[in-house]
Amino acid sequence: MTKRFEVVYRLTLSQGESAESKARGIALEQTAELPRELVPDDVMERMVGRVESVAPAGRDQHLACISYSVESIGSELTQCLNVLFGNISLKRGIRIVDIHWPHRLLEAFGGPGHGIAGVRRLTGIENRPLLASALKPMGLRPTQLARLCRDFVLGGLDIVKDDHGLADQASAPFEERVEYCQAAISAANREVDGQTLYFPNVTAAPWELAERAHHAQQAGCVGVLVNPWLTGLDAMRWIRDRFGLVIMAHPALTGAYLHPSHGIAAEVLLGDLFRIAGADAVIYPNAGGRFGFSRALCERINRHLRQPLGELAASFPTPGGGMSIDRAADWAKRYGPDTIFLIGGSLYGQSDLVTASRKLKQAIGG
Amino acid sequence: MTKRFEVVYRLTLSQGESAESKARGIALEQTAELPRELVPDDVMERMVGRVESVAPAGRDQHLACISYSVESIGSELTQCLNVLFGNISLKRGIRIVDIHWPHRLLEAFGGPGHGIAGVRRLTGIENRPLLASALKPMGLRPTQLARLCRDFVLGGLDIVKDDHGLADQASAPFEERVEYCQAAISAANREVDGQTLYFPNVTAAPWELAERAHHAQQAGCVGVLVNPWLTGLDAMRWIRDRFGLVIMAHPALTGAYLHPSHGIAAEVLLGDLFRIAGADAVIYPNAGGRFGFSRALCERINRHLRQPLGELAASFPTPGGGMSIDRAADWAKRYGPDTIFLIGGSLYGQSDLVTASRKLKQAIGG
């Protein structure tokens, strides 16, 4: 494992640019923010990124590996993101396609508090994919949402989460919603001897987020939903360390980084970054749905969430959408058991949620 | 002033897309997240976005105005961002080019705590642009940074800020750095009867951010630097409401949204969003520097930060870079007095920081 923070960039050159000078420019921009001649030699040595390699990779494109010292980051996730893509986000033709993480940063950030194994323990499901659905649409009252909760438990789903747009609207204020929904889940669990979990959306300003996580825990929830790009990525570690809750992360607002020639590859952003920051499960839009993720991309995200990464626990890939009951068995086979399938619209499209949920569960082998 | 949250999108159509259906898709995606036929009528009425207009705007492009009810947002900035661009960030060909803000949201978010007038009072400068510089590069020790502080005060700069990459590295840990730098600024201010302000970078995880803002205030700082896209946008309101500090906001990590066909126009993101969230001054890369912002774009950002917006105070545009001593007078004339010019490299390139700072100040009429 590397001792430095190594970032692999795919560079797309504009007219007149050379790959080597673009790479050297990135190494300076992300650290010293001064031209080379103004940087003292000891700062160059300790703090400025090093261009480790530059190689052609197709027309107008190059792969550059730049390594940064852990000292330039310290042990902070905010500064890690800043070194990764802070100022260069404002340039063009720079795409982060891979990161080699040094042990010290992985230790500092810590990753999932529960991981795949921990979430399995809480749901009592050992060998098959998990099934989740979302409470929607926004605008329903807490009693209506609670009825959906009951149906999903009777249908045998493993996790019910708030839609990520359920915040603190007047139609279903956070505290009231959580009480109604968790009570409905608990009652239905008793009725059918179930173990369905409810994850309310605690995304909010920092002062509210902590209160909502606390409230959710008091109401009996063992997990929550967070939109890390709305709260700041570090909000997840806060929830992990202060509350020990399971964290399911939603990709809202991250899509702008996924541009093919400038940004951060989805498997790095939703795979590596969400995982190191503490997400136990990471939602992404599945191939075949209304977003344009390819199956190959989804499989790369799955791999980044599950593959060995220092001592970090693995996170559950949570593909959302793009899945009908007919195709569920295929998806389960393709993505394997360590997957949470998040099904919304195709369940709501059925006249009877309970029956539709049961069929879906059968289809994936539950 | 509108009663609803009105967003103007520039749509770039892919083959087979129609502008009207793309606009209707956005209105549903950002609220109900279900197909039209599955949304109850009362939810359609209260919560789902309304397509107000769609008009052609050049080849393959259309302008669509979609309005959202305040009820779908509540009074939260996180949910406002989510409605604005959460899920559709993951699509393509959607660019937010303008927002018409309803009074209720402006009141809820509140904007700058000090604004241009308040920052002027703290610096004692009434009619000319302000001059700021950054402490850099990372890797310098607190004593070295303190020496730079002294030089900038003797040179007559109005604000000295941490470079946005100064976090909590071992070379200059946050608390030690702030003490050395604020002490150096205060001593030099006494020496020359100056009023230079020091803004340390408090960007960090939520639990650290509050401690750093507190520490900065205890050390005598009246303002801080924040990277809102690293901390979460709402961190600024936290600092404003809990500490009353002046907030200078840095655009790190926002550049991915500035893609011409998909994202958020810079004058909306750095203008409107940073301002409503509490930034008293907003840094952006000036035209002519090492980033590709055009002069016209910079002027649009300036306008969005300064123009009337409900009862909100105006924010100081803070163009950084692209400015030599020779051209300073031109820029000052072009951008007008309500501007903070942030000068880094072109000062550090001079052999004597004090003299260079003085010349620059003379050039802009100080």
Coordinates of N, CA, C and O in Angstrom, one line a residue, chain A residues 6-90:
Chain A
E6 N -2.1 9.0 -3.8 CA -1.8 8.9 -5.3 C -3.1 9.1 -6.1 O -4.0 8.3 -5.9
V7 N -3.1 10.0 -6.9 CA -4.4 10.3 -7.7 C -4.1 10.1 -9.2 O -3.1 10.7 -9.7
V8 N -4.9 9.4 -9.9 CA -4.7 9.2 -11.3 C -5.7 10.1 -12.0 O -6.9 10.0 -11.8
Y9 N -5.2 10.9 -12.9 CA -6.1 11.9 -13.6 C -6.0 11.5 -15.1 O -5.0 11.2 -15.7
R10 N -7.2 11.6 -15.7 CA -7.2 11.5 -17.2 C -7.3 13.0 -17.7 O -8.2 13.7 -17.4
L11 N -6.2 13.4 -18.4 CA -6.1 14.7 -18.9 C -6.6 14.8 -20.3 O -6.2 14.0 -21.2
T12 N -7.5 15.8 -20.6 CA -7.9 16.1 -22.0 C -7.2 17.4 -22.3 O -7.5 18.4 -21.7
L13 N -6.4 17.4 -23.3 CA -5.6 18.6 -23.6 C -6.3 19.6 -24.5 O -7.0 19.2 -25.5
S14 N -6.2 20.9 -24.2 CA -6.7 21.9 -25.2 C -5.5 22.2 -26.1 O -4.3 21.8 -25.8
Q15 N -5.8 23.0 -27.1 CA -4.8 23.3 -28.1 C -3.6 24.0 -27.3 O -3.8 24.9 -26.5
G16 N -2.4 23.6 -27.6 CA -1.2 24.3 -27.1 C -0.8 23.7 -25.7 O 0.2 24.1 -25.2
E17 N -1.7 22.9 -25.1 CA -1.3 22.3 -23.8 C -0.4 21.1 -24.0 O -0.6 20.3 -24.9
S18 N 0.6 20.9 -23.1 CA 1.3 19.6 -23.0 C 0.8 18.9 -21.8 O 0.5 19.5 -20.7
A19 N 0.8 17.6 -21.9 CA 0.4 16.8 -20.7 C 1.3 17.0 -19.5 O 0.8 17.1 -18.4
E20 N 2.6 17.0 -19.8 CA 3.5 17.2 -18.7 C 3.3 18.5 -17.9 O 3.3 18.6 -16.7
S21 N 3.1 19.6 -18.7 CA 3.0 20.9 -18.0 C 1.6 21.0 -17.3 O 1.5 21.6 -16.3
K22 N 0.6 20.3 -17.9 CA -0.7 20.3 -17.3 C -0.6 19.6 -15.9 O -1.1 20.0 -14.9
A23 N 0.1 18.4 -16.0 CA 0.2 17.7 -14.7 C 1.0 18.4 -13.7 O 0.6 18.5 -12.5
R24 N 2.1 19.1 -14.1 CA 2.9 19.9 -13.1 C 2.0 21.0 -12.6 O 2.1 21.4 -11.4
G25 N 1.2 21.6 -13.4 CA 0.3 22.7 -13.0 C -0.6 22.2 -11.9 O -0.9 22.9 -11.0
I26 N -1.2 21.0 -12.1 CA -2.1 20.5 -11.1 C -1.4 20.3 -9.8 O -1.9 20.7 -8.7
A27 N -0.2 19.7 -9.8 CA 0.5 19.4 -8.6 C 0.8 20.7 -7.8 O 0.7 20.7 -6.6
L28 N 1.0 21.8 -8.5 CA 1.3 23.1 -7.8 C -0.1 23.7 -7.4 O -0.2 24.2 -6.2
E29 N -1.0 23.7 -8.3 CA -2.3 24.4 -8.0 C -3.0 23.8 -6.7 O -3.6 24.5 -6.0
Q30 N -2.9 22.5 -6.6 CA -3.6 21.8 -5.5 C -2.9 21.9 -4.1 O -3.4 21.5 -3.1
T31 N -1.7 22.5 -4.1 CA -0.9 22.6 -2.9 C -0.4 24.0 -2.6 O -1.0 24.8 -1.9
A32 N 0.7 24.3 -3.3 CA 1.3 25.6 -3.0 C 0.5 26.8 -3.6 O 0.6 27.9 -3.0
E33 N -0.2 26.6 -4.7 CA -0.9 27.7 -5.3 C 0.0 28.9 -5.7 O -0.4 30.0 -5.5
L34 N 1.2 28.6 -6.1 CA 2.2 29.6 -6.5 C 3.0 29.0 -7.7 O 3.1 27.8 -7.8
P35 N 3.5 29.8 -8.5 CA 4.4 29.3 -9.6 C 5.6 28.7 -8.9 O 6.1 29.1 -7.8
R36 N 6.2 27.7 -9.6 CA 7.3 26.9 -9.1 C 8.4 27.8 -8.5 O 9.0 27.5 -7.4
E37 N 8.8 28.9 -9.2 CA 9.9 29.7 -8.8 C 9.7 30.4 -7.5 O 10.6 30.9 -6.9
L38 N 8.5 30.5 -7.1 CA 8.2 31.2 -5.8 C 8.0 30.2 -4.6 O 7.7 30.7 -3.5
V39 N 8.2 29.0 -4.9 CA 8.0 28.0 -3.8 C 9.3 27.6 -3.2 O 10.2 27.1 -4.0
P40 N 9.5 27.8 -1.9 CA 10.8 27.4 -1.3 C 11.0 25.9 -1.5 O 10.1 25.1 -1.5
D41 N 12.3 25.5 -1.6 CA 12.6 24.1 -1.9 C 12.1 23.1 -0.9 O 11.6 22.0 -1.2
D42 N 12.1 23.4 0.4 CA 11.6 22.5 1.4 C 10.1 22.3 1.3 O 9.6 21.2 1.6
V43 N 9.4 23.4 0.9 CA 8.0 23.2 0.7 C 7.7 22.4 -0.6 O 6.8 21.5 -0.6
M44 N 8.5 22.6 -1.6 CA 8.4 21.7 -2.8 C 8.5 20.2 -2.4 O 7.7 19.4 -2.8
E45 N 9.5 19.9 -1.5 CA 9.8 18.6 -1.1 C 8.6 18.0 -0.2 O 8.2 16.9 -0.4
R46 N 8.2 18.8 0.7 CA 7.2 18.3 1.7 C 5.8 18.3 1.3 O 5.0 17.5 1.7
M47 N 5.4 19.4 0.5 CA 4.0 19.7 0.4 C 3.5 19.6 -1.1 O 2.3 19.3 -1.3
V48 N 4.3 19.9 -2.0 CA 3.8 20.0 -3.4 C 3.7 18.6 -4.0 O 4.5 17.7 -3.8
G49 N 2.6 18.4 -4.8 CA 2.4 17.1 -5.4 C 3.5 16.8 -6.4 O 4.2 17.7 -6.9
R50 N 3.8 15.5 -6.5 CA 4.8 15.0 -7.4 C 4.2 14.3 -8.6 O 3.4 13.4 -8.4
V51 N 4.6 14.7 -9.8 CA 4.2 14.0 -11.0 C 4.9 12.7 -11.1 O 6.1 12.7 -11.3
E52 N 4.2 11.5 -10.9 CA 4.9 10.2 -10.9 C 5.0 9.7 -12.3 O 6.0 9.0 -12.6
S53 N 4.0 9.9 -13.1 CA 4.0 9.4 -14.4 C 3.0 10.1 -15.3 O 2.0 10.6 -14.8
V54 N 3.3 10.2 -16.6 CA 2.4 10.7 -17.6 C 2.5 9.8 -18.8 O 3.6 9.6 -19.3
A55 N 1.3 9.3 -19.3 CA 1.4 8.4 -20.5 C 0.2 8.7 -21.4 O -0.9 9.0 -20.9
P56 N 0.4 8.7 -22.7 CA -0.7 8.9 -23.6 C -1.8 7.8 -23.4 O -1.5 6.7 -23.0
A57 N -3.0 8.2 -23.6 CA -4.2 7.3 -23.4 C -5.3 7.7 -24.4 O -6.3 8.1 -24.1
G58 N -4.9 7.5 -25.7 CA -5.9 7.8 -26.7 C -5.8 9.3 -27.2 O -5.0 10.0 -26.7
R59 N -6.6 9.6 -28.2 CA -6.5 10.9 -28.8 C -6.7 12.1 -27.8 O -7.7 12.1 -27.1
D60 N -5.7 13.0 -27.8 CA -5.8 14.2 -27.0 C -5.8 13.9 -25.5 O -6.1 14.7 -24.7
Q61 N -5.7 12.6 -25.1 CA -5.8 12.2 -23.7 C -4.6 11.6 -23.1 O -3.8 10.9 -23.8
H62 N -4.3 11.8 -21.9 CA -3.2 11.3 -21.2 C -3.6 10.8 -19.8 O -4.6 11.4 -19.2
L63 N -3.0 9.8 -19.2 CA -3.2 9.5 -17.8 C -2.0 10.0 -17.1 O -0.8 9.7 -17.4
A64 N -2.2 10.8 -16.0 CA -1.1 11.3 -15.2 C -1.4 10.8 -13.8 O -2.5 10.9 -13.3
C65 N -0.3 10.3 -13.1 CA -0.4 10.0 -11.7 C 0.4 11.0 -10.9 O 1.6 11.3 -11.2
I66 N -0.3 11.6 -10.0 CA 0.3 12.6 -9.1 C 0.2 12.2 -7.7 O -0.9 11.8 -7.3
S67 N 1.3 12.2 -7.0 CA 1.2 11.8 -5.6 C 1.3 13.0 -4.6 O 2.1 13.9 -5.0
Y68 N 0.6 13.0 -3.6 CA 0.6 14.1 -2.6 C 1.1 13.5 -1.2 O 0.7 12.4 -0.9
S69 N 1.8 14.3 -0.5 CA 2.2 13.9 0.8 C 1.0 13.9 1.8 O 0.1 14.7 1.6
V70 N 1.0 13.0 2.7 CA -0.1 13.0 3.7 C 0.0 14.3 4.5 O -1.0 14.9 5.0
E71 N 1.2 14.8 4.7 CA 1.4 16.1 5.4 C 0.7 17.2 4.8 O 0.2 18.1 5.5
S72 N 0.5 17.2 3.5 CA -0.2 18.3 2.8 C -1.7 18.3 3.1 O -2.4 19.2 2.9
I73 N -2.2 17.1 3.6 CA -3.6 16.9 3.9 C -3.8 17.0 5.4 O -4.9 17.5 5.8
G74 N -2.9 16.5 6.1 CA -3.1 16.4 7.6 C -4.0 15.1 7.7 O -3.9 14.1 7.0
S75 N -5.0 15.2 8.6 CA -5.9 14.0 8.7 C -7.3 14.4 8.5 O -8.2 13.9 9.2
E76 N -7.5 15.4 7.7 CA -8.9 16.0 7.5 C -9.5 15.6 6.2 O -8.9 15.8 5.1
L77 N -10.7 15.2 6.2 CA -11.4 14.8 4.9 C -11.7 16.0 4.1 O -11.6 16.0 2.9
T78 N -12.0 17.2 4.7 CA -12.3 18.4 3.9 C -11.0 18.8 3.2 O -11.1 19.1 2.0
Q79 N -9.9 18.7 3.8 CA -8.6 19.1 3.1 C -8.3 18.0 2.1 O -7.7 18.4 1.0
C80 N -8.6 16.8 2.3 CA -8.4 15.7 1.4 C -9.1 16.0 0.1 O -8.6 15.9 -1.0
L81 N -10.4 16.4 0.2 CA -11.2 16.7 -0.9 C -10.7 18.0 -1.6 O -10.7 18.1 -2.9
N82 N -10.2 18.9 -0.9 CA -9.6 20.1 -1.4 C -8.4 19.8 -2.3 O -8.2 20.3 -3.4
V83 N -7.5 19.0 -1.7 CA -6.3 18.6 -2.5 C -6.7 17.8 -3.7 O -6.1 18.0 -4.8
L84 N -7.7 17.0 -3.6 CA -8.1 16.1 -4.7 C -8.7 16.9 -5.9 O -8.3 16.7 -7.0
F85 N -9.6 17.9 -5.6 CA -10.3 18.5 -6.7 C -10.7 20.0 -6.5 O -11.4 20.5 -7.2
G86 N -10.2 20.6 -5.4 CA -10.7 21.9 -5.0 C -10.5 23.0 -6.1 O -11.5 23.3 -6.8
N87 N -9.3 23.5 -6.3 CA -9.2 24.5 -7.3 C -9.3 24.0 -8.7 O -9.8 24.7 -9.6
I88 N -8.8 22.8 -9.0 CA -8.8 22.3 -10.4 C -10.2 22.0 -10.8 O -10.4 21.9 -12.0
S89 N -11.2 22.0 -9.9 CA -12.5 21.9 -10.4 C -12.9 23.0 -11.3 O -13.7 22.9 -12.2
L90 N -12.2 24.1 -11.1 CA -12.5 25.4 -11.8 C -11.7 25.4 -13.2 O -11.9 26.4 -13.9

